[in-house]
C-alpha positions as CSV (number, residue, x, y, z in Angstrom):
1,M,28.9,-6.7,-21.8
2,P,28.1,-3.0,-21.3
3,R,26.4,-2.4,-18.0
4,R,23.0,-1.4,-19.5
5,G,23.0,-4.6,-21.6
6,R,23.8,-6.6,-18.5
7,R,21.0,-5.0,-16.5
8,L,18.4,-5.7,-19.2
9,T,19.7,-9.3,-19.7
10,Q,19.6,-10.0,-16.0
11,L,16.1,-8.5,-15.7
12,L,14.7,-10.7,-18.4
13,L,16.5,-13.8,-17.1
14,G,15.3,-13.1,-13.6
15,L,11.7,-12.6,-14.6
16,T,11.8,-15.8,-16.8
17,A,13.3,-17.7,-13.9
18,Y,10.6,-16.3,-11.6
19,A,7.9,-17.7,-13.8
20,F,9.5,-21.1,-13.8
21,S,9.8,-21.0,-10.0
22,M,6.1,-20.4,-9.9
23,A,5.4,-23.4,-12.1
24,L,7.7,-25.6,-10.0
25,M,5.8,-24.8,-6.9
26,M,2.4,-25.2,-8.5
27,R,3.4,-28.6,-10.1
28,A,4.6,-29.8,-6.7
29,G,0.9,-29.6,-5.5
30,L,1.9,-28.8,-1.9
31,G,0.8,-25.2,-1.9
32,S,1.7,-22.1,-3.9
33,M,3.2,-18.7,-3.4
34,P,0.7,-16.4,-1.7
35,W,-0.3,-14.5,-4.9
36,D,-0.5,-17.7,-6.9
37,V,-3.0,-19.1,-4.4
38,L,-5.1,-16.1,-5.5
39,H,-4.3,-16.6,-9.3
40,Q,-5.3,-20.3,-9.0
41,G,-8.5,-19.5,-7.2
42,L,-9.5,-17.0,-9.8
43,A,-8.6,-19.5,-12.5
44,V,-11.1,-22.0,-11.0
45,H,-13.9,-19.4,-11.4
46,T,-13.0,-17.7,-14.7
47,G,-11.5,-20.4,-16.8
48,L,-8.6,-18.1,-17.6
49,S,-5.0,-19.3,-17.4
50,V,-2.8,-18.5,-14.5
51,G,-0.5,-16.5,-16.7
52,V,-3.4,-14.3,-18.0
53,L,-4.7,-13.9,-14.5
54,T,-1.1,-13.0,-13.2
55,M,-1.1,-10.1,-15.8
56,L,-4.7,-9.0,-15.0
57,V,-4.1,-8.9,-11.3
58,A,-0.8,-7.1,-11.8
59,V,-2.7,-4.4,-13.9
60,V,-5.2,-4.0,-11.1
61,V,-2.4,-3.7,-8.5
62,L,-0.7,-1.1,-10.7
63,L,-3.9,1.0,-10.7
64,L,-3.7,0.9,-6.9
65,W,-0.3,2.6,-7.3
66,L,-2.0,5.8,-8.5
67,P,-3.2,7.2,-5.2
68,L,0.1,6.0,-3.6
69,R,2.1,8.0,-6.2
70,E,4.4,5.1,-7.0
71,R,6.3,5.3,-10.3
72,P,6.8,2.3,-12.5
73,G,10.0,1.6,-14.3
74,I,10.8,-0.6,-17.3
75,G,11.3,-3.5,-14.9
76,T,7.7,-3.0,-13.6
77,V,6.2,-3.3,-17.1
78,A,8.6,-6.2,-18.0
79,N,7.5,-7.9,-14.7
80,V,3.8,-7.9,-15.8
81,V,4.4,-9.1,-19.4
82,V,7.4,-11.5,-19.0
83,I,6.1,-13.4,-16.0
84,G,2.5,-13.5,-17.3
85,L,3.5,-14.9,-20.6
86,T,6.2,-17.2,-19.4
87,V,4.4,-18.9,-16.5
88,D,1.9,-20.5,-18.9
89,I,4.8,-21.8,-21.0
90,A,6.5,-23.0,-17.9
91,L,3.4,-24.8,-16.7
92,A,3.2,-26.5,-20.1
93,V,6.8,-27.7,-19.8
94,V,7.2,-28.6,-16.2
95,P,5.6,-32.0,-15.7
96,E,3.3,-33.0,-12.8
97,V,4.9,-35.5,-10.5
98,A,3.3,-38.1,-8.3
99,S,5.9,-39.3,-5.8
100,L,6.2,-37.2,-2.6
101,P,10.0,-37.0,-2.8
102,A,9.8,-35.6,-6.3
103,R,7.1,-33.1,-5.3
104,I,9.2,-32.0,-2.3
105,G,12.2,-31.6,-4.7
106,L,10.1,-29.4,-7.1
107,A,8.9,-27.3,-4.2
108,A,12.3,-26.7,-2.7
109,A,13.8,-25.9,-6.2
110,G,10.9,-23.5,-6.8
111,I,11.5,-21.6,-3.5
112,V,15.3,-21.3,-4.1
113,L,14.9,-20.4,-7.8
114,N,12.3,-17.8,-6.8
115,A,14.7,-16.1,-4.4
116,V,17.5,-16.1,-7.0
117,A,15.1,-14.7,-9.6
118,T,13.7,-12.0,-7.3
119,A,17.3,-10.9,-6.3
120,A,18.2,-10.8,-10.0
121,Y,15.4,-8.6,-11.1
122,I,15.5,-6.3,-8.0
123,G,19.3,-6.2,-8.3
124,V,19.2,-4.3,-11.6
125,G,17.2,-1.4,-10.2
126,L,14.9,-0.9,-13.1
127,G,11.7,-0.7,-11.1
128,P,9.8,-2.8,-8.6
129,G,7.2,-5.5,-9.5
130,P,3.6,-4.3,-9.2
131,R,3.1,-6.2,-5.9
132,D,6.4,-4.9,-4.4
133,G,5.5,-1.3,-5.3
134,L,2.1,-1.7,-3.7
135,M,3.8,-2.9,-0.5
136,T,6.4,-0.1,-0.4
137,G,3.8,2.5,-1.4
138,L,1.4,1.5,1.4
139,A,4.2,1.4,3.9
140,D,5.3,4.9,2.9
141,R,1.7,6.4,3.0
142,T,0.6,4.7,6.2
143,G,3.8,4.8,8.2
144,W,3.4,1.1,8.9
145,S,6.4,-1.2,8.7
146,V,7.1,-3.0,5.4
147,R,6.8,-6.3,7.4
148,L,3.3,-5.4,8.6
149,V,2.1,-4.2,5.2
150,R,3.6,-7.2,3.4
151,T,2.1,-9.7,5.9
152,A,-1.4,-8.0,5.7
153,I,-1.3,-8.1,1.9
154,E,-0.2,-11.7,1.7
155,V,-2.6,-13.0,4.3
156,T,-5.4,-11.2,2.4
157,V,-4.5,-12.7,-1.0
158,V,-3.9,-16.2,0.4
159,L,-7.2,-16.2,2.3
160,T,-9.1,-14.9,-0.7
161,G,-7.4,-17.3,-3.1
162,W,-8.0,-20.3,-0.8
163,L,-11.6,-19.4,-0.4
164,L,-11.8,-19.3,-4.3
165,G,-10.2,-22.7,-4.5
166,G,-6.5,-21.9,-4.8
167,T,-3.9,-24.3,-3.4
168,F,-2.8,-23.5,0.1
169,G,-0.3,-25.8,1.8
170,V,3.0,-26.3,3.4
171,V,4.8,-24.7,0.5
172,T,2.8,-21.5,1.0
173,V,4.1,-21.4,4.6
174,L,7.7,-22.4,3.8
175,Y,7.8,-19.8,1.0
176,A,6.5,-17.1,3.3
177,V,9.1,-18.0,6.0
178,G,12.1,-18.9,3.8
179,V,12.1,-16.7,0.7
180,G,13.0,-13.4,2.5
181,P,16.3,-14.7,4.1
182,L,17.2,-16.4,0.7
183,I,16.6,-13.1,-1.2
184,Q,18.7,-11.3,1.4
185,W,21.6,-13.7,0.8
186,F,21.4,-13.6,-3.0
187,L,20.7,-9.8,-3.5
188,P,24.2,-8.5,-2.8
189,R,25.6,-11.1,-5.2
190,L,23.2,-10.1,-8.0
191,T,23.0,-6.4,-7.6
192,V,24.4,-4.5,-10.6
193,R,26.2,-1.3,-9.4
194,V,25.1,1.7,-11.5
195,S,27.7,4.5,-11.6
């Protein structure tokens, strides 16, 4: 497959897998990814689906890019559309489970799949997701470390989402601690070299 075709295919597969990872963690009912705590909390008060809210929040975040002078790529736009549309489909397909072992299995699979998916879409180099661009833009403009900026953003969205009724739990903490090292391991294996 030509390199450009491989990059676009990997981008779309990565974003689709990302949406399914979100659904797995939400269906586990043991907590959600930080931004999904916010999406769920907003859903409680608006009646909109998590997918629609994922897209709307992403658009708001992209507007925050303007003073930061960040530049979106095709991957940025695809991130908003593909994840937003696919997560509602994934939530319709992934069943809710009652037993604790099954819930733990869904959560663990969701965290690992999320790391693979993130490495896949970042690895093609077609533009960061809206939330990642906000993080790097704020780090560049403030001089603060990426770690500090990322932590501040995620604590803010988790707290806001939880106060609105989103699901905060052990998965939220495990995701925050575990996804970074997993992405670091998968990223070199999924990076597409551009000549």
